[in-house]
Amino acid sequence: MKERFLGKIVLPGGPGSVPVARCCVGEILVAAGHKDVADVQLLVSELVSNAVAHTASQLSGGRIVVLIAELGPDMAHIEVIDEGADTVPRPRISEADDCTGRGLWLVSQLSAKWGVRASSPECGAVWVDVPTALTEPMVLVSDQA
């Protein structure tokens, strides 16, 4: 598949950037013809939230960069680049009563694939490929009248 670049968003590394990234990514994908961007927006929220909470992007002057591309008419490719951390992002097993810690598990469940890479010695990136084709809603039919 050939990747087609659609846009780049540069945001401050604070919590207010989460809804901005979510909205902008959705708008860019819809303008490019993608039909169902809800999962992409949810995953962008998770990845930007993680960058704000766990990386040097949260420090004064820190930034988060979101790259938006498509791998075809039904697949979005998103990359969230932060200012680096001491750890590598990976899903963890959360306890039932934990209020956090399910973001990367959700990424693994809703994406076609995802990964982590170092974009430079002081920056990290998490990328995700997410389907954007409309799917038929599930209809439950009862044989009881």
Coordinates of N, CA and C in Angstrom, one line a residue:
M1 N 0.8 -1.2 0.0 CA 0.0 0.0 0.0 C 0.9 1.2 0.0
K2 N 0.5 2.2 -0.8 CA 1.2 3.4 -0.8 C 0.6 4.4 0.2
E3 N 1.4 5.0 1.0 CA 1.0 6.0 2.0 C 0.8 7.4 1.3
R4 N -0.3 8.1 1.6 CA -0.5 9.4 1.1 C -0.6 10.3 2.3
F5 N 0.3 11.3 2.4 CA 0.3 12.3 3.5 C -0.9 13.2 3.4
L6 N -1.6 13.4 4.6 CA -2.8 14.3 4.6 C -2.6 15.5 5.5
G7 N -1.8 15.4 6.5 CA -1.6 16.6 7.3 C -0.7 16.4 8.5
K8 N -0.4 17.5 9.2 CA 0.5 17.5 10.3 C -0.1 18.5 11.3
I9 N -0.1 18.1 12.6 CA -0.6 19.0 13.6 C 0.5 19.1 14.7
V10 N 0.8 20.3 15.1 CA 1.8 20.5 16.1 C 1.1 21.2 17.3
L11 N 1.2 20.5 18.4 CA 0.4 21.0 19.6 C 1.3 21.1 20.8
P12 N 0.9 22.0 21.8 CA 1.6 22.0 23.0 C 1.4 20.7 23.8
G13 N 2.3 20.3 24.6 CA 2.2 19.0 25.4 C 1.3 19.1 26.6
G14 N 0.1 19.6 26.5 CA -0.8 19.7 27.7 C -2.1 19.0 27.4
P15 N -2.9 18.8 28.4 CA -4.1 18.1 28.3 C -5.1 18.7 27.3
G16 N -5.1 20.0 27.1 CA -6.0 20.7 26.2 C -5.7 20.3 24.8
S17 N -4.6 19.7 24.5 CA -4.3 19.3 23.1 C -5.0 18.0 22.7
V18 N -5.5 17.3 23.7 CA -6.2 16.0 23.4 C -7.4 16.2 22.5
P19 N -8.4 17.1 23.0 CA -9.6 17.2 22.1 C -9.3 17.9 20.8
V20 N -8.3 18.8 20.8 CA -7.9 19.5 19.5 C -7.4 18.5 18.5
A21 N -6.5 17.6 19.0 CA -6.0 16.5 18.1 C -7.1 15.6 17.6
R22 N -8.0 15.2 18.5 CA -9.1 14.4 18.1 C -9.9 15.0 17.0
C23 N -10.3 16.2 17.2 CA -11.2 17.0 16.3 C -10.4 17.2 14.9
C24 N -9.2 17.6 15.0 CA -8.5 17.9 13.7 C -8.2 16.7 12.9
V25 N -7.9 15.6 13.5 CA -7.6 14.4 12.8 C -8.9 13.9 12.1
G26 N -10.0 14.0 12.8 CA -11.3 13.6 12.3 C -11.7 14.5 11.1
E27 N -11.5 15.8 11.2 CA -11.8 16.7 10.1 C -10.9 16.4 8.9
I28 N -9.7 16.2 9.1 CA -8.7 15.9 8.0 C -9.1 14.6 7.2
L29 N -9.4 13.6 8.0 CA -9.8 12.3 7.4 C -11.1 12.4 6.6
V30 N -12.1 13.0 7.2 CA -13.4 13.2 6.5 C -13.2 14.0 5.3
A31 N -12.4 15.0 5.3 CA -12.2 15.9 4.1 C -11.5 15.0 3.0
A32 N -10.7 14.0 3.4 CA -10.0 13.2 2.4 C -10.9 12.0 1.9
G33 N -12.2 11.9 2.5 CA -13.1 10.9 2.0 C -13.3 9.7 2.9
H34 N -12.7 9.7 4.0 CA -12.9 8.6 5.0 C -14.2 8.7 5.6
K35 N -14.9 7.5 5.7 CA -16.3 7.5 6.2 C -16.5 7.4 7.7
D36 N -15.8 6.4 8.3 CA -15.9 6.1 9.7 C -14.6 6.4 10.5
V37 N -14.6 7.6 11.1 CA -13.3 8.0 11.8 C -13.4 7.9 13.3
A38 N -14.5 7.4 13.8 CA -14.7 7.4 15.3 C -13.6 6.6 16.0
D39 N -13.2 5.4 15.5 CA -12.1 4.7 16.1 C -10.8 5.4 16.0
V40 N -10.5 6.0 14.9 CA -9.3 6.8 14.7 C -9.2 7.9 15.8
Q41 N -10.3 8.6 15.9 CA -10.4 9.7 16.9 C -10.2 9.2 18.3
L42 N -10.8 8.1 18.7 CA -10.6 7.5 20.0 C -9.1 7.2 20.2
L43 N -8.5 6.5 19.3 CA -7.1 6.1 19.4 C -6.2 7.3 19.5
V44 N -6.5 8.4 18.7 CA -5.7 9.6 18.8 C -5.8 10.2 20.2
S45 N -6.9 10.2 20.7 CA -7.1 10.7 22.1 C -6.3 9.9 23.1
E46 N -6.2 8.6 22.9 CA -5.4 7.8 23.8 C -4.0 8.0 23.7
L47 N -3.5 8.1 22.4 CA -2.1 8.3 22.2 C -1.6 9.7 22.6
V48 N -2.4 10.7 22.3 CA -2.0 12.1 22.7 C -2.0 12.2 24.3
S49 N -3.0 11.6 24.9 CA -3.1 11.6 26.4 C -1.9 10.9 27.0
N50 N -1.5 9.8 26.4 CA -0.3 9.1 26.9 C 1.0 10.0 26.7
A51 N 1.1 10.7 25.6 CA 2.2 11.5 25.4 C 2.3 12.7 26.4
V52 N 1.1 13.2 26.7 CA 1.0 14.3 27.7 C 1.3 13.7 29.1
A53 N 0.9 12.5 29.4 CA 1.1 12.0 30.8 C 2.4 11.4 31.0
H54 N 3.0 10.8 30.0 CA 4.2 9.9 30.2 C 5.5 10.4 29.6
T55 N 5.5 11.5 28.9 CA 6.8 11.9 28.2 C 7.2 13.3 28.5
A56 N 8.4 13.7 28.0 CA 8.9 15.0 28.2 C 8.1 16.1 27.5
S57 N 7.1 15.7 26.7 CA 6.3 16.7 26.0 C 5.5 17.5 27.0
Q58 N 5.2 16.9 28.2 CA 4.4 17.6 29.3 C 5.2 18.8 29.9
L59 N 6.5 18.8 29.7 CA 7.4 19.8 30.3 C 7.1 21.2 29.6
S60 N 7.5 22.2 30.3 CA 7.4 23.6 29.7 C 8.0 23.7 28.3
G61 N 7.2 24.1 27.4 CA 7.7 24.2 26.0 C 7.6 22.9 25.2
G62 N 7.1 21.9 25.8 CA 7.0 20.6 25.2 C 6.0 20.6 24.1
R63 N 6.2 19.7 23.1 CA 5.3 19.6 22.0 C 4.9 18.2 21.6
I64 N 3.8 18.0 21.0 CA 3.4 16.8 20.4 C 3.0 17.0 18.9
V65 N 3.5 16.1 18.1 CA 3.3 16.2 16.6 C 2.4 15.1 16.2
V66 N 1.3 15.3 15.5 CA 0.5 14.3 15.0 C 0.6 14.3 13.5
L67 N 1.0 13.2 12.9 CA 1.0 13.1 11.4 C -0.2 12.2 11.0
I68 N -0.9 12.7 10.0 CA -2.0 12.0 9.4 C -1.8 11.6 8.0
A69 N -2.0 10.3 7.7 CA -1.8 9.8 6.4 C -2.9 8.8 6.1
E70 N -3.0 8.3 4.9 CA -3.9 7.2 4.5 C -3.1 6.2 3.8
L71 N -3.5 4.9 4.0 CA -2.9 3.8 3.3 C -3.9 3.3 2.2
G72 N -4.9 4.1 1.9 CA -5.9 3.7 0.9 C -7.2 4.4 1.4
P73 N -8.3 4.2 0.7 CA -9.5 4.8 1.0 C -10.2 4.4 2.3
D74 N -9.7 3.2 2.8 CA -10.4 2.7 4.0 C -9.4 2.4 5.2
M75 N -8.2 3.1 5.1 CA -7.2 2.8 6.2 C -6.4 4.1 6.5
A76 N -6.5 4.5 7.7 CA -5.8 5.7 8.2 C -4.5 5.3 8.8
H77 N -3.4 6.1 8.7 CA -2.2 5.9 9.4 C -1.9 7.1 10.2
I78 N -1.8 7.0 11.5 CA -1.6 8.1 12.4 C -0.3 7.9 13.1
E79 N 0.5 8.9 13.3 CA 1.7 8.8 14.1 C 1.7 10.0 15.1
V80 N 1.9 9.6 16.4 CA 2.0 10.7 17.4 C 3.5 10.7 17.9
I81 N 4.1 11.8 17.7 CA 5.5 12.0 18.1 C 5.6 12.8 19.3
D82 N 6.3 12.3 20.3 CA 6.5 13.1 21.6 C 8.0 13.4 21.8
E83 N 8.3 14.1 22.9 CA 9.6 14.5 23.2 C 10.4 13.5 24.0
G84 N 10.0 12.3 24.0 CA 10.8 11.2 24.6 C 10.4 10.9 26.0
A85 N 10.8 9.7 26.4 CA 10.5 9.2 27.8 C 11.6 8.1 28.1
D86 N 11.6 7.8 29.4 CA 12.6 6.8 29.8 C 12.1 5.3 29.6
T87 N 10.8 5.2 29.2 CA 10.2 3.9 29.0 C 9.7 3.7 27.6
V88 N 9.4 2.5 27.2 CA 8.8 2.3 25.9 C 7.4 1.9 26.1
P89 N 6.5 2.6 25.3 CA 5.1 2.3 25.5 C 4.7 0.8 25.2
R90 N 4.0 0.2 26.1 CA 3.5 -1.1 25.9 C 2.2 -1.4 26.7
P91 N 1.3 -2.2 26.2 CA 0.1 -2.5 26.9 C 0.4 -3.1 28.2
R92 N -0.4 -2.8 29.2 CA -0.2 -3.5 30.5 C -1.6 -4.1 30.9
I93 N -1.5 -5.0 31.9 CA -2.7 -5.6 32.4 C -3.1 -4.8 33.6
S94 N -4.3 -4.3 33.5 CA -4.9 -3.4 34.6 C -5.8 -4.3 35.4
E95 N -5.9 -4.0 36.7 CA -6.8 -4.6 37.6 C -8.2 -4.0 37.3
A96 N -9.3 -4.8 37.6 CA -10.6 -4.4 37.4 C -11.0 -3.0 37.9
D97 N -10.4 -2.7 39.1 CA -10.8 -1.4 39.7 C -9.8 -0.2 39.4
D98 N -8.8 -0.5 38.5 CA -7.9 0.6 38.0 C -8.7 1.6 37.2
C99 N -8.4 2.8 37.4 CA -9.0 3.9 36.6 C -8.2 4.2 35.3
T100 N -7.0 3.7 35.2 CA -6.2 4.0 34.0 C -5.5 2.8 33.6
G101 N -4.7 2.9 32.5 CA -3.9 1.8 32.1 C -4.4 0.9 31.0
R102 N -5.5 1.3 30.4 CA -6.1 0.4 29.3 C -5.9 1.0 27.9
G103 N -5.3 2.2 27.8 CA -5.2 2.9 26.5 C -4.5 2.1 25.4
L104 N -3.3 1.5 25.7 CA -2.6 0.7 24.6 C -3.3 -0.6 24.4
W105 N -4.0 -1.1 25.4 CA -4.8 -2.3 25.1 C -5.9 -2.0 24.1
L106 N -6.5 -0.9 24.3 CA -7.6 -0.4 23.4 C -7.0 -0.2 22.0
V107 N -5.8 0.4 21.9 CA -5.1 0.6 20.6 C -4.9 -0.8 20.0
S108 N -4.5 -1.7 20.7 CA -4.3 -3.1 20.1 C -5.5 -3.7 19.6
Q109 N -6.7 -3.4 20.3 CA -7.9 -4.0 19.9 C -8.6 -3.4 18.7
L110 N -8.5 -2.1 18.6 CA -9.2 -1.3 17.5 C -8.4 -1.1 16.3
S111 N -7.1 -1.3 16.3 CA -6.2 -1.0 15.1 C -6.0 -2.3 14.3
A112 N -5.6 -2.1 13.1 CA -5.2 -3.2 12.2 C -3.8 -3.6 12.7
K113 N -3.0 -2.6 13.0 CA -1.7 -2.8 13.6 C -1.2 -1.5 14.2
W114 N -0.2 -1.6 15.0 CA 0.4 -0.4 15.7 C 1.8 -0.8 16.1
G115 N 2.6 0.3 16.4 CA 3.9 0.0 16.8 C 4.6 1.3 17.4
V116 N 5.8 1.1 17.9 CA 6.6 2.2 18.5 C 7.9 2.3 17.8
R117 N 8.4 3.5 17.6 CA 9.7 3.7 17.1 C 10.3 4.9 17.6
A118 N 11.6 5.0 17.6 CA 12.3 6.3 17.9 C 12.4 7.1 16.7
S119 N 11.9 8.3 16.7 CA 12.0 9.2 15.5 C 13.3 9.9 15.5
S120 N 13.9 10.1 16.7 CA 15.2 10.6 16.8 C 15.7 10.2 18.2
P121 N 17.0 10.5 18.6 CA 17.4 10.1 19.9 C 16.6 10.7 21.1
E122 N 16.0 11.8 20.9 CA 15.3 12.4 22.0 C 13.8 12.4 21.8
C123 N 13.3 11.8 20.8 CA 11.9 11.7 20.5 C 11.4 10.3 20.2
G124 N 10.2 10.1 20.7 CA 9.5 8.8 20.5 C 8.3 8.9 19.6
A125 N 7.9 7.8 19.0 CA 6.7 7.9 18.2 C 5.9 6.6 18.4
V126 N 4.6 6.7 18.4 CA 3.7 5.6 18.4 C 2.8 5.8 17.1
W127 N 2.7 4.7 16.3 CA 2.0 4.8 15.1 C 0.9 3.7 15.1
V128 N -0.2 4.0 14.4 CA -1.3 3.1 14.4 C -2.0 3.2 13.0
D129 N -2.4 2.0 12.5 CA -3.2 1.9 11.3 C -4.6 1.5 11.7
V130 N -5.6 2.3 11.3 CA -6.9 2.1 11.7 C -7.9 2.0 10.5
P131 N -8.7 1.0 10.4 CA -9.7 1.0 9.3 C -10.7 2.1 9.5
T132 N -11.1 2.6 8.3 CA -12.1 3.7 8.3 C -13.3 3.5 7.4
A133 N -13.5 2.2 7.0 CA -14.7 1.9 6.2 C -15.9 1.8 7.1
L134 N -17.0 2.2 6.5 CA -18.3 2.0 7.3 C -18.6 0.5 7.4
T135 N -19.0 0.2 8.6 CA -19.4 -1.2 8.8 C -20.9 -1.2 9.1
E136 N -21.5 -2.3 8.7 CA -22.9 -2.5 9.0 C -23.2 -2.6 10.5
P137 N -24.1 -1.9 11.1 CA -24.4 -2.1 12.5 C -24.9 -3.5 12.7
M138 N -24.6 -4.1 13.9 CA -25.1 -5.4 14.2 C -26.6 -5.3 14.6
V139 N -27.4 -6.1 14.0 CA -28.8 -6.1 14.3 C -29.2 -7.5 14.9
L140 N -29.7 -7.4 16.1 CA -30.1 -8.7 16.7 C -31.6 -8.9 16.4
V141 N -31.8 -10.1 15.9 CA -33.1 -10.5 15.5 C -33.6 -11.6 16.5
S142 N -34.8 -11.4 17.0 CA -35.4 -12.4 17.9 C -36.4 -13.2 17.1
D143 N -36.5 -14.5 17.3 CA -37.5 -15.3 16.7 C -38.7 -15.4 17.6
Q144 N -38.7 -14.7 18.6 CA -39.9 -14.6 19.5 C -40.8 -13.4 19.1
A145 N -42.1 -13.7 18.9 CA -42.9 -12.6 18.5 C -43.7 -12.0 19.7

